[in-house]
mmCIF file of C-alpha atoms in Angstrom:
data_model
loop_
_atom_site.group_PDB
_atom_site.id
_atom_site.type_symbol
_atom_site.label_atom_id
_atom_site.label_comp_id
_atom_site.label_asym_id
_atom_site.label_seq_id
_atom_site.Cartn_x
_atom_site.Cartn_y
_atom_site.Cartn_z
ATOM 1 C CA MET A 1 0.000 0.000 0.000
ATOM 2 C CA ASN A 2 2.857 2.354 0.818
ATOM 3 C CA GLU A 3 4.485 1.678 -2.536
ATOM 4 C CA GLY A 4 1.146 2.351 -4.230
ATOM 5 C CA GLY A 5 0.755 5.596 -2.344
ATOM 6 C CA SER A 6 4.260 6.706 -3.299
ATOM 7 C CA GLY A 7 3.564 5.799 -6.903
ATOM 8 C CA ASN A 8 0.374 7.846 -6.923
ATOM 9 C CA GLN A 9 2.202 10.816 -5.450
ATOM 10 C CA GLU A 10 4.926 10.521 -8.065
ATOM 11 C CA LEU A 11 2.303 10.275 -10.827
ATOM 12 C CA THR A 12 0.568 13.373 -9.441
ATOM 13 C CA ARG A 13 3.852 15.282 -9.432
ATOM 14 C CA CYS A 14 4.601 14.200 -13.008
ATOM 15 C CA LEU A 15 1.157 15.239 -14.198
ATOM 16 C CA GLU A 16 1.557 18.569 -12.456
ATOM 17 C CA ARG A 17 4.964 18.928 -14.043
ATOM 18 C CA ILE A 18 3.513 18.222 -17.494
ATOM 19 C CA ARG A 19 0.688 20.701 -16.882
ATOM 20 C CA ARG A 20 3.125 23.400 -15.934
ATOM 21 C CA LEU A 21 5.384 22.693 -18.924
ATOM 22 C CA GLU A 22 2.359 22.985 -21.144
ATOM 23 C CA ALA A 23 1.600 26.263 -19.383
ATOM 24 C CA VAL A 24 5.102 27.514 -20.160
ATOM 25 C CA VAL A 25 4.515 26.785 -23.858
ATOM 26 C CA GLU A 26 1.093 28.430 -23.714
ATOM 27 C CA ALA A 27 2.542 31.455 -21.960
ATOM 28 C CA SER A 28 5.311 31.755 -24.554
ATOM 29 C CA LEU A 29 2.774 31.776 -27.372
ATOM 30 C CA MET A 30 0.499 34.247 -25.606
ATOM 31 C CA VAL A 31 3.095 36.778 -24.555
ATOM 32 C CA ASN A 32 4.614 36.774 -28.026
ATOM 33 C CA SER A 33 1.244 37.588 -29.582
ATOM 34 C CA THR A 34 1.575 41.321 -28.821
ATOM 35 C CA LEU A 35 4.209 44.043 -28.955
ATOM 36 C CA ASP A 36 2.261 46.430 -26.750
ATOM 37 C CA LEU A 37 4.244 46.661 -23.508
ATOM 38 C CA THR A 38 1.267 47.304 -21.192
ATOM 39 C CA GLU A 39 -0.866 44.616 -22.826
ATOM 40 C CA LEU A 40 2.039 42.180 -22.574
ATOM 41 C CA ALA A 41 2.505 42.916 -18.866
ATOM 42 C CA ALA A 42 -1.202 42.278 -18.277
ATOM 43 C CA HIS A 43 -0.855 38.894 -20.055
ATOM 44 C CA ILE A 44 2.115 37.966 -17.870
ATOM 45 C CA VAL A 45 0.333 38.831 -14.635
ATOM 46 C CA ASP A 46 -2.882 37.046 -15.712
ATOM 47 C CA ILE A 47 -0.999 33.851 -16.639
ATOM 48 C CA ALA A 48 1.054 33.849 -13.449
ATOM 49 C CA THR A 49 -1.891 34.485 -11.087
ATOM 50 C CA ARG A 50 -3.997 31.824 -12.795
ATOM 51 C CA LEU A 51 -1.327 29.109 -12.805
ATOM 52 C CA ILE A 52 -0.077 29.801 -9.275
ATOM 53 C CA ASN A 53 -3.620 30.288 -7.913
ATOM 54 C CA ALA A 54 -3.053 33.816 -6.605
ATOM 55 C CA GLU A 55 -5.643 36.549 -6.137
ATOM 56 C CA ARG A 56 -3.693 39.436 -7.616
ATOM 57 C CA GLY A 57 -0.401 40.260 -9.229
ATOM 58 C CA SER A 58 1.909 43.125 -10.199
ATOM 59 C CA LEU A 59 4.744 43.487 -12.696
ATOM 60 C CA PHE A 60 7.488 46.081 -12.215
ATOM 61 C CA LEU A 61 9.730 46.906 -15.171
ATOM 62 C CA VAL A 62 13.394 47.680 -14.492
ATOM 63 C CA ASN A 63 14.621 50.988 -15.896
ATOM 64 C CA GLU A 64 17.978 50.183 -17.465
ATOM 65 C CA LYS A 65 19.235 53.768 -17.108
ATOM 66 C CA ASP A 66 18.798 54.330 -13.371
ATOM 67 C CA GLY A 67 17.755 50.915 -12.017
ATOM 68 C CA SER A 68 14.382 52.146 -10.736
ATOM 69 C CA LEU A 69 11.268 49.977 -10.970
ATOM 70 C CA GLN A 70 7.987 51.165 -12.484
ATOM 71 C CA SER A 71 4.709 49.274 -12.235
ATOM 72 C CA LEU A 72 3.434 48.323 -15.681
ATOM 73 C CA VAL A 73 0.546 46.374 -14.149
ATOM 74 C CA ALA A 74 -0.594 46.405 -10.519
ATOM 75 C CA GLN A 75 -4.021 44.823 -10.302
ATOM 76 C CA GLY A 76 -6.374 47.038 -8.312
ATOM 77 C CA VAL A 77 -4.116 50.085 -8.768
ATOM 78 C CA ALA A 78 -3.825 52.575 -11.647
ATOM 79 C CA PRO A 79 -1.189 51.543 -14.252
ATOM 80 C CA GLY A 80 2.203 53.159 -13.763
ATOM 81 C CA SER A 81 1.283 54.636 -10.371
ATOM 82 C CA LEU A 82 3.933 52.762 -8.376
ATOM 83 C CA ARG A 83 7.626 53.568 -8.615
ATOM 84 C CA LEU A 84 10.405 52.162 -6.443
ATOM 85 C CA GLU A 85 14.131 52.591 -6.222
ATOM 86 C CA MET A 86 16.455 49.604 -6.306
ATOM 87 C CA GLY A 87 16.463 48.132 -2.765
ATOM 88 C CA GLU A 88 13.252 49.944 -1.746
ATOM 89 C CA GLY A 89 10.437 47.821 -0.325
ATOM 90 C CA ILE A 90 10.062 44.118 -0.977
ATOM 91 C CA VAL A 91 10.039 44.487 -4.766
ATOM 92 C CA GLY A 92 13.158 46.655 -4.668
ATOM 93 C CA SER A 93 14.886 44.224 -2.280
ATOM 94 C CA VAL A 94 14.233 41.289 -4.588
ATOM 95 C CA ALA A 95 15.486 43.294 -7.564
ATOM 96 C CA LYS A 96 18.661 44.169 -5.675
ATOM 97 C CA SER A 97 19.362 40.688 -4.246
ATOM 98 C CA GLY A 98 18.163 38.750 -7.286
ATOM 99 C CA GLN A 99 16.579 36.189 -4.954
ATOM 100 C CA ALA A 100 12.888 35.294 -4.806
ATOM 101 C CA GLU A 101 11.067 35.764 -1.506
ATOM 102 C CA ILE A 102 7.956 34.204 0.065
ATOM 103 C CA LEU A 103 6.263 36.119 2.875
ATOM 104 C CA ASP A 104 3.388 34.522 4.771
ATOM 105 C CA GLN A 105 3.034 37.457 7.180
ATOM 106 C CA PRO A 106 3.877 40.555 5.085
ATOM 107 C CA TYR A 107 2.576 43.001 7.727
ATOM 108 C CA ASP A 108 5.314 41.776 10.074
ATOM 109 C CA ASP A 109 8.027 42.711 7.581
ATOM 110 C CA PRO A 110 9.302 46.312 7.978
ATOM 111 C CA ARG A 111 9.838 46.552 4.203
ATOM 112 C CA PHE A 112 6.128 46.056 3.490
ATOM 113 C CA ASP A 113 4.181 49.269 2.814
ATOM 114 C CA PRO A 114 0.495 48.842 3.775
ATOM 115 C CA GLU A 115 -0.493 52.153 2.154
ATOM 116 C CA VAL A 116 -1.756 50.489 -1.053
ATOM 117 C CA ASP A 117 -3.959 48.144 1.020
ATOM 118 C CA ARG A 118 -5.389 51.125 2.911
ATOM 119 C CA ARG A 119 -6.162 52.976 -0.330
ATOM 120 C CA THR A 120 -7.772 50.012 -2.087
ATOM 121 C CA GLY A 121 -9.364 48.108 0.817
ATOM 122 C CA PHE A 122 -7.443 44.978 -0.201
ATOM 123 C CA VAL A 123 -5.795 42.862 2.528
ATOM 124 C CA THR A 124 -2.456 41.282 1.662
ATOM 125 C CA ARG A 125 -2.069 37.969 3.501
ATOM 126 C CA SER A 126 0.866 36.453 1.604
ATOM 127 C CA LEU A 127 3.378 37.498 -1.046
ATOM 128 C CA LEU A 128 5.521 35.788 -3.642
ATOM 129 C CA THR A 129 8.060 38.121 -5.268
ATOM 130 C CA VAL A 130 10.381 36.827 -7.976
ATOM 131 C CA PRO A 131 12.961 38.385 -10.324
ATOM 132 C CA VAL A 132 12.239 37.979 -14.042
ATOM 133 C CA ARG A 133 15.443 37.290 -15.964
ATOM 134 C CA ASP A 134 16.179 36.649 -19.614
ATOM 135 C CA ARG A 135 18.189 33.694 -20.899
ATOM 136 C CA ASP A 136 21.438 35.600 -20.244
ATOM 137 C CA GLY A 137 20.515 36.128 -16.609
ATOM 138 C CA ARG A 138 19.846 39.869 -16.927
ATOM 139 C CA LEU A 139 17.132 41.266 -14.682
ATOM 140 C CA ARG A 140 14.268 42.674 -16.738
ATOM 141 C CA ALA A 141 11.382 42.897 -14.269
ATOM 142 C CA VAL A 142 10.028 41.823 -10.885
ATOM 143 C CA LEU A 143 6.792 39.848 -10.614
ATOM 144 C CA GLN A 144 4.815 39.898 -7.384
ATOM 145 C CA LEU A 145 1.802 37.689 -6.619
ATOM 146 C CA LEU A 146 -0.563 38.294 -3.699
ATOM 147 C CA ASN A 147 -2.631 35.876 -1.568
ATOM 148 C CA HIS A 148 -2.307 32.236 -2.565
ATOM 149 C CA GLY A 149 -5.707 30.596 -2.866
ATOM 150 C CA GLY A 150 -4.618 27.350 -1.160
ATOM 151 C CA ASP A 151 -1.981 26.371 1.363
ATOM 152 C CA GLY A 152 0.400 29.183 0.532
ATOM 153 C CA PHE A 153 3.160 29.865 -1.945
ATOM 154 C CA SER A 154 5.844 27.198 -2.257
ATOM 155 C CA ARG A 155 9.373 26.736 -3.584
ATOM 156 C CA GLU A 156 7.823 24.808 -6.487
ATOM 157 C CA ASP A 157 5.965 27.999 -7.383
ATOM 158 C CA VAL A 158 9.265 29.890 -7.360
ATOM 159 C CA GLU A 159 10.883 27.305 -9.652
ATOM 160 C CA PHE A 160 7.907 27.352 -11.980
ATOM 161 C CA LEU A 161 7.935 31.144 -12.239
ATOM 162 C CA ALA A 162 11.664 31.009 -12.952
ATOM 163 C CA GLU A 163 10.849 28.869 -16.024
ATOM 164 C CA LEU A 164 8.057 31.211 -17.038
ATOM 165 C CA GLY A 165 10.362 34.156 -16.489
ATOM 166 C CA VAL A 166 12.585 33.442 -19.501
ATOM 167 C CA PRO A 167 9.877 33.795 -22.195
ATOM 168 C CA PHE A 168 8.385 36.639 -20.175
ATOM 169 C CA ALA A 169 11.720 38.509 -20.156
ATOM 170 C CA ILE A 170 12.370 37.891 -23.849
ATOM 171 C CA ALA A 171 8.899 39.151 -24.735
ATOM 172 C CA LEU A 172 9.338 42.190 -22.469
ATOM 173 C CA THR A 173 12.654 43.050 -24.119
ATOM 174 C CA THR A 174 11.171 42.685 -27.600
ATOM 175 C CA ALA A 175 8.142 44.794 -26.706
ATOM 176 C CA ARG A 176 10.263 47.493 -25.101
ATOM 177 C CA LEU A 177 12.542 47.687 -28.141
ATOM 178 C CA HIS A 178 9.464 47.907 -30.347
ATOM 179 C CA THR A 179 8.074 50.721 -28.163
ATOM 180 C CA GLU A 180 11.375 52.606 -28.374
ATOM 181 C CA ILE A 181 11.509 52.188 -32.153
ATOM 182 C CA VAL A 182 7.926 53.422 -32.545
ATOM 183 C CA ALA A 183 8.664 56.393 -30.268
ATOM 184 C CA ARG A 184 11.829 57.197 -32.218
ATOM 185 C CA GLN A 185 9.974 56.993 -35.528
ATOM 186 C CA SER A 186 7.258 59.255 -34.128
ATOM 187 C CA LEU A 187 9.903 61.738 -32.956
ATOM 188 C CA GLU A 188 11.563 61.633 -36.381
ATOM 189 C CA ARG A 189 8.213 62.400 -38.032
ATOM 190 C CA GLU A 190 7.663 65.303 -35.618
ATOM 191 C CA LEU A 191 11.160 66.642 -36.284
ATOM 192 C CA LYS A 192 10.637 66.372 -40.042
ATOM 193 C CA LEU A 193 7.376 68.293 -39.713
ATOM 194 C CA ALA A 194 9.112 70.939 -37.567
ATOM 195 C CA ALA A 195 11.899 71.196 -40.165
ATOM 196 C CA ASP A 196 9.323 71.639 -42.946
ATOM 197 C CA ILE A 197 7.628 74.385 -40.937
ATOM 198 C CA GLN A 198 10.972 76.096 -40.344
ATOM 199 C CA ARG A 199 11.790 75.985 -44.060
ATOM 200 C CA ASN A 200 8.394 77.469 -44.822
ATOM 201 C CA MET A 201 9.210 80.336 -42.441
ATOM 202 C CA GLN A 202 11.893 81.508 -44.855
ATOM 203 C CA PRO A 203 11.027 84.183 -47.430
ATOM 204 C CA VAL A 204 9.768 82.859 -50.757
ATOM 205 C CA SER A 205 11.205 85.727 -52.833
ATOM 206 C CA ARG A 206 14.589 87.424 -52.390
ATOM 207 C CA ALA A 207 14.441 89.565 -55.517
ATOM 208 C CA SER A 208 11.605 91.902 -54.590
ATOM 209 C CA ILE A 209 13.590 94.617 -52.759
ATOM 210 C CA PRO A 210 14.346 97.560 -55.048
ATOM 211 C CA GLY A 211 18.047 98.359 -55.196
ATOM 212 C CA LEU A 212 19.249 95.172 -53.456
ATOM 213 C CA GLU A 213 20.352 91.725 -54.603
ATOM 214 C CA ILE A 214 20.287 88.998 -51.924
ATOM 215 C CA GLU A 215 21.746 85.487 -51.741
ATOM 216 C CA VAL A 216 21.375 83.148 -48.744
ATOM 217 C CA LEU A 217 22.881 79.973 -47.278
ATOM 218 C CA PHE A 218 20.786 78.441 -44.470
ATOM 219 C CA ARG A 219 21.944 75.051 -43.151
ATOM 220 C CA PRO A 220 20.752 73.837 -39.710
ATOM 221 C CA SER A 221 23.165 71.435 -37.989
ATOM 222 C CA ARG A 222 20.170 69.360 -36.838
ATOM 223 C CA GLU A 223 16.744 68.666 -38.292
ATOM 224 C CA VAL A 224 15.572 71.899 -36.637
ATOM 225 C CA GLY A 225 17.950 74.794 -36.010
ATOM 226 C CA GLY A 226 18.155 77.933 -33.901
ATOM 227 C CA ASP A 227 19.330 80.234 -36.695
ATOM 228 C CA TYR A 228 16.760 82.516 -38.298
ATOM 229 C CA TRP A 229 16.787 84.833 -41.308
ATOM 230 C CA ASP A 230 14.012 86.817 -42.892
ATOM 231 C CA VAL A 231 13.003 89.642 -45.223
ATOM 232 C CA ILE A 232 10.077 91.652 -43.849
ATOM 233 C CA PRO A 233 8.281 94.346 -45.874
ATOM 234 C CA LEU A 234 7.361 97.427 -43.821
ATOM 235 C CA GLY A 235 5.646 99.559 -46.457
ATOM 236 C CA ASP A 236 6.708 103.096 -47.398
ATOM 237 C CA HIS A 237 9.587 101.705 -49.501
ATOM 238 C CA ARG A 238 11.199 100.110 -46.416
ATOM 239 C CA TRP A 239 12.248 96.526 -45.609
ATOM 240 C CA TRP A 240 13.869 94.668 -42.718
ATOM 241 C CA ILE A 241 16.550 92.084 -43.410
ATOM 242 C CA VAL A 242 17.107 89.916 -40.329
ATOM 243 C CA VAL A 243 19.624 87.325 -39.181
ATOM 244 C CA GLY A 244 19.248 85.838 -35.691
ATOM 245 C CA ASP A 245 20.922 83.081 -33.700
ATOM 246 C CA VAL A 246 19.173 81.550 -30.683
ATOM 247 C CA SER A 247 21.313 80.044 -27.930
ATOM 248 C CA GLY A 248 21.478 76.254 -28.107
ATOM 249 C CA LYS A 249 20.292 73.978 -30.879
ATOM 250 C CA GLY A 250 17.401 71.753 -31.841
ATOM 251 C CA VAL A 251 13.670 72.067 -31.282
ATOM 252 C CA ALA A 252 13.813 74.398 -28.255
ATOM 253 C CA ALA A 253 15.987 76.881 -30.150
ATOM 254 C CA GLY A 254 13.715 76.545 -33.192
ATOM 255 C CA LEU A 255 10.668 77.416 -31.070
ATOM 256 C CA VAL A 256 12.372 80.577 -29.788
ATOM 257 C CA ALA A 257 13.344 81.469 -33.374
ATOM 258 C CA SER A 258 9.714 81.165 -34.457
ATOM 259 C CA ASN A 259 8.723 83.481 -31.579
ATOM 260 C CA LEU A 260 11.314 86.004 -32.746
ATOM 261 C CA GLN A 261 9.838 85.918 -36.215
ATOM 262 C CA ALA A 262 6.316 86.402 -34.853
ATOM 263 C CA CYS A 263 7.492 89.364 -32.747
ATOM 264 C CA LEU A 264 9.143 91.038 -35.716
ATOM 265 C CA TRP A 265 6.227 90.561 -38.083
ATOM 266 C CA SER A 266 3.770 91.850 -35.472
ATOM 267 C CA SER A 267 6.015 94.933 -34.967
ATOM 268 C CA ARG A 268 6.514 95.823 -38.625
ATOM 269 C CA LYS A 269 3.665 98.364 -38.691
ATOM 270 C CA ALA A 270 4.699 100.024 -35.446
ATOM 271 C CA ALA A 271 5.616 103.687 -35.629
ATOM 272 C CA ALA A 272 8.411 103.251 -33.058
ATOM 273 C CA PRO A 273 12.077 103.499 -34.103
ATOM 274 C CA LEU A 274 13.962 100.245 -34.624
ATOM 275 C CA PRO A 275 15.945 100.436 -31.327
ATOM 276 C CA GLU A 276 12.681 100.696 -29.348
ATOM 277 C CA ILE A 277 11.245 97.697 -31.199
ATOM 278 C CA VAL A 278 14.329 95.629 -30.343
ATOM 279 C CA SER A 279 14.010 96.715 -26.681
ATOM 280 C CA SER A 280 10.409 95.486 -26.664
ATOM 281 C CA ILE A 281 11.477 92.161 -28.177
ATOM 282 C CA ASN A 282 14.143 91.856 -25.471
ATOM 283 C CA GLU A 283 11.527 92.265 -22.717
ATOM 284 C CA LEU A 284 9.084 89.843 -24.320
ATOM 285 C CA LEU A 285 11.678 87.143 -24.962
ATOM 286 C CA GLY A 286 12.985 87.524 -21.415
ATOM 287 C CA ARG A 287 9.490 86.913 -20.008
ATOM 288 C CA LEU A 288 8.896 83.943 -22.290
ATOM 289 C CA THR A 289 12.172 82.133 -21.568
ATOM 290 C CA ARG A 290 13.007 83.581 -18.101
ATOM 291 C CA GLY A 291 16.593 84.063 -19.177
ATOM 292 C CA ARG A 292 17.123 80.409 -20.104
ATOM 293 C CA LYS A 293 17.246 81.247 -23.804
ATOM 294 C CA TYR A 294 18.489 84.337 -25.557
ATOM 295 C CA ALA A 295 19.253 85.384 -29.115
ATOM 296 C CA THR A 296 21.761 87.534 -30.951
ATOM 297 C CA MET A 297 20.413 89.288 -34.006
ATOM 298 C CA VAL A 298 21.025 91.964 -36.622
ATOM 299 C CA ILE A 299 18.080 93.843 -38.116
ATOM 300 C CA LEU A 300 18.872 95.940 -41.189
ATOM 301 C CA GLU A 301 16.349 98.553 -42.269
ATOM 302 C CA TRP A 302 16.667 99.464 -45.952
ATOM 303 C CA ASP A 303 14.944 102.586 -47.202
ATOM 304 C CA ALA A 304 14.822 102.164 -50.969
ATOM 305 C CA GLU A 305 13.580 105.696 -51.569
ATOM 306 C CA ARG A 306 16.351 107.410 -49.584
ATOM 307 C CA GLU A 307 18.873 104.662 -50.441
ATOM 308 C CA THR A 308 19.978 104.512 -46.804
ATOM 309 C CA LEU A 309 20.634 101.612 -44.513
ATOM 310 C CA SER A 310 20.380 101.562 -40.724
ATOM 311 C CA TRP A 311 20.568 98.685 -38.273
ATOM 312 C CA VAL A 312 20.544 97.409 -34.710
ATOM 313 C CA ASN A 313 23.036 94.696 -33.775
ATOM 314 C CA ALA A 314 21.943 92.916 -30.586
ATOM 315 C CA GLY A 315 25.092 91.072 -29.533
ATOM 316 C CA HIS A 316 25.576 89.505 -32.962
ATOM 317 C CA PRO A 317 28.920 89.034 -34.777
ATOM 318 C CA PRO A 318 30.012 92.153 -36.710
ATOM 319 C CA LEU A 319 28.179 93.230 -39.838
ATOM 320 C CA LEU A 320 30.669 93.285 -42.714
ATOM 321 C CA HIS A 321 30.628 96.001 -45.381
ATOM 322 C CA GLU A 322 32.791 95.609 -48.501
ATOM 323 C CA ARG A 323 33.485 98.483 -50.892
ATOM 324 C CA ASP A 324 36.148 98.392 -53.621
ATOM 325 C CA GLY A 325 37.889 95.447 -51.982
ATOM 326 C CA GLU A 326 38.054 97.038 -48.522
ATOM 327 C CA VAL A 327 36.119 95.340 -45.706
ATOM 328 C CA ARG A 328 34.861 97.229 -42.652
ATOM 329 C CA GLU A 329 33.381 95.679 -39.506
ATOM 330 C CA TYR A 330 30.412 97.146 -37.617
ATOM 331 C CA GLY A 331 30.038 95.650 -34.133
ATOM 332 C CA ALA A 332 27.175 95.249 -31.674
ATOM 333 C CA THR A 333 24.995 98.202 -30.687
ATOM 334 C CA GLY A 334 23.491 96.409 -27.685
ATOM 335 C CA ARG A 335 23.273 93.144 -25.762
ATOM 336 C CA PRO A 336 21.567 89.931 -26.963
ATOM 337 C CA VAL A 337 17.770 89.933 -26.614
ATOM 338 C CA GLY A 338 16.176 87.914 -23.804
ATOM 339 C CA LEU A 339 19.278 87.891 -21.623
ATOM 340 C CA LEU A 340 18.830 90.944 -19.370
ATOM 341 C CA ALA A 341 15.822 93.177 -18.757
ATOM 342 C CA ASN A 342 15.655 96.925 -19.353
ATOM 343 C CA GLN A 343 18.187 97.066 -22.172
ATOM 344 C CA ARG A 344 18.633 100.033 -24.508
ATOM 345 C CA TYR A 345 19.820 99.654 -28.087
ATOM 346 C CA ASP A 346 21.595 102.116 -30.352
ATOM 347 C CA PHE A 347 21.569 102.031 -34.128
ATOM 348 C CA ASP A 348 24.157 102.568 -36.818
ATOM 349 C CA GLY A 349 23.898 103.220 -40.532
ATOM 350 C CA LEU A 350 25.501 104.153 -43.842
ATOM 351 C CA PHE A 351 24.725 105.246 -47.361
ATOM 352 C CA LEU A 352 25.032 102.342 -49.810
ATOM 353 C CA GLU A 353 26.801 102.958 -53.086
ATOM 354 C CA GLU A 354 26.305 100.822 -56.151
ATOM 355 C CA GLY A 355 28.411 97.651 -55.840
ATOM 356 C CA ASP A 356 28.628 97.797 -52.021
ATOM 357 C CA THR A 357 28.283 94.353 -50.415
ATOM 358 C CA LEU A 358 27.034 93.520 -46.912
ATOM 359 C CA LEU A 359 27.411 90.178 -45.163
ATOM 360 C CA LEU A 360 25.324 88.940 -42.236
ATOM 361 C CA TYR A 361 26.144 85.539 -40.756
ATOM 362 C CA SER A 362 25.738 83.374 -37.666
ATOM 363 C CA ASP A 363 28.613 82.423 -35.390
ATOM 364 C CA GLY A 364 28.423 78.868 -36.717
ATOM 365 C CA ILE A 365 30.506 80.134 -39.660
ATOM 366 C CA LEU A 366 33.176 81.659 -37.422
ATOM 367 C CA GLU A 367 33.263 78.690 -35.039
ATOM 368 C CA ALA A 368 33.351 75.929 -37.677
ATOM 369 C CA ASP A 369 36.117 73.832 -36.114
ATOM 370 C CA GLY A 370 38.599 72.088 -38.371
ATOM 371 C CA GLY A 371 40.365 70.266 -35.536
ATOM 372 C CA ASP A 372 43.471 70.854 -33.438
ATOM 373 C CA GLU A 373 45.723 71.936 -36.307
ATOM 374 C CA ARG A 374 43.267 74.086 -38.262
ATOM 375 C CA GLY A 375 41.227 75.520 -35.381
ATOM 376 C CA GLU A 376 38.139 77.630 -35.969
ATOM 377 C CA PHE A 377 37.321 79.172 -39.344
ATOM 378 C CA GLY A 378 37.377 82.679 -37.856
ATOM 379 C CA LEU A 379 36.423 86.191 -38.891
ATOM 380 C CA GLU A 380 39.716 86.885 -40.662
ATOM 381 C CA ARG A 381 39.018 84.206 -43.281
ATOM 382 C CA VAL A 382 35.501 85.558 -43.832
ATOM 383 C CA CYS A 383 36.835 89.082 -44.414
ATOM 384 C CA ARG A 384 39.495 87.803 -46.809
ATOM 385 C CA LEU A 385 36.957 85.859 -48.898
ATOM 386 C CA LEU A 386 34.281 88.565 -49.031
ATOM 387 C CA PRO A 387 35.774 90.655 -51.899
ATOM 388 C CA GLY A 388 35.642 89.025 -55.312
ATOM 389 C CA ASP A 389 33.630 88.448 -58.444
ATOM 390 C CA GLY A 390 30.179 86.957 -58.831
ATOM 391 C CA GLY A 391 28.150 89.202 -56.576
ATOM 392 C CA PRO A 392 26.312 87.739 -53.560
ATOM 393 C CA HIS A 393 26.094 84.343 -55.257
ATOM 394 C CA GLY A 394 29.860 84.273 -55.651
ATOM 395 C CA VAL A 395 30.365 85.265 -52.002
ATOM 396 C CA ILE A 396 28.130 82.423 -50.801
ATOM 397 C CA LEU A 397 29.911 79.913 -53.051
ATOM 398 C CA ARG A 398 33.377 81.002 -51.888
ATOM 399 C CA LEU A 399 32.529 80.957 -48.204
ATOM 400 C CA SER A 400 30.562 77.683 -48.212
ATOM 401 C CA ALA A 401 33.330 75.928 -50.177
ATOM 402 C CA ALA A 402 35.996 77.299 -47.826
ATOM 403 C CA VAL A 403 34.077 76.177 -44.724
ATOM 404 C CA ALA A 404 33.569 72.702 -46.195
ATOM 405 C CA ASP A 405 37.278 72.465 -47.024
ATOM 406 C CA HIS A 406 38.168 73.663 -43.524
ATOM 407 C CA LEU A 407 35.978 70.967 -41.925
ATOM 408 C CA GLN A 408 37.462 68.296 -44.261
ATOM 409 C CA GLY A 409 34.281 66.260 -44.499
ATOM 410 C CA ASP A 410 33.131 66.665 -40.895
ATOM 411 C CA GLU A 411 29.654 67.957 -40.162
ATOM 412 C CA PRO A 412 29.523 71.488 -38.715
ATOM 413 C CA GLY A 413 28.825 71.618 -35.000
ATOM 414 C CA ASP A 414 26.403 74.547 -35.286
ATOM 415 C CA ASP A 415 23.865 76.020 -37.690
ATOM 416 C CA LEU A 416 25.358 77.862 -40.664
ATOM 417 C CA THR A 417 23.672 80.993 -42.008
ATOM 418 C CA LEU A 418 24.977 83.501 -44.546
ATOM 419 C CA VAL A 419 22.954 86.408 -45.932
ATOM 420 C CA CYS A 420 24.798 88.470 -48.550
ATOM 421 C CA VAL A 421 23.323 91.746 -49.817
ATOM 422 C CA ARG A 422 24.630 93.852 -52.716
ATOM 423 C CA ARG A 423 23.584 97.356 -53.799
ATOM 424 C CA VAL A 424 22.507 97.346 -57.448
ATOM 425 C CA LYS A 425 20.867 99.823 -59.821
ATOM 426 C CA ARG A 426 17.120 100.230 -59.389
#
């Protein structure tokens, strides 16, 4: 009779073993049926609670950057509402030690936080907390089951969850990579849209200003740049020609550049002198960015009827004026906009003769770095290359080719903007 009883027990264990192996296969198929990370986590918790006979379960994903643990699924609690540091609480302790734990009296353990029970009305009587590792042994998540429906959690449950953990971890890794790829593709689409919008911000026509010929090079170092150039008609035979450079790069700088453009276009009908308009822009940009972003800019005002040119240079690199091969620099007439409140700006000006050439540019041209031996491109090179044949088009070709040669195939580290203006017959 004893031998028969032992045989029956062994048969029961074998059948249970077969059932659980079948469950591992079923779980593998189920968790690999989705690439949605939250849906996958719900599958994992549902399978584990059903096969182990638990009332509830939670799955905490390990953040690979800082090691923190975020709840993807916590049955009875809002998704993503629980976050723990490595070593914090029972889940954090298991993540840190890498060892599964069974607690039959969780309220007696100082690591247990009863706050969730108080909020939800649930009573935690027992806990099984296990690390979820992939086939290479790397920790991917922590699974916690609450309240066994029978005699309590056992070591066999731990071993079984360890087997389930491998397909769980593989599926989690795949789903997370998929989520990251989708997010990256979405970001790339957003950046492309932002770049299209920025390109559309540029003037369509450059040949509509009487007495001036204009040529432009505008090349953001990223999808979206912080450089800005524009031609703004004022009426009464007057135009603004603008080059600006927002601190930093990327989308944030591009947003500030778009605000600059909006400010200028909304101010173009104002009766105030140009220095007062720039002062107003300084105050507005300072309030918008709270000093965290600022911009240098040059605003030229061309009066085609009087054939005069005046400008404000707010902390921008010098305006260059070339006449008969001689190049003169005109420096800043005030500080960058958005940096300090209550700034006053002066203006400068000159009478343009036929053939005179002006060059506006961003500091990305000057700071184009060719490496240890060649250093930065520098203002001296720009001044040397400004005189020559071909008008504004020739100037842009000479400078862009020289910068490319200086960088020797490397990408520029900053946005590159050149706006060349030449006085021609009306």
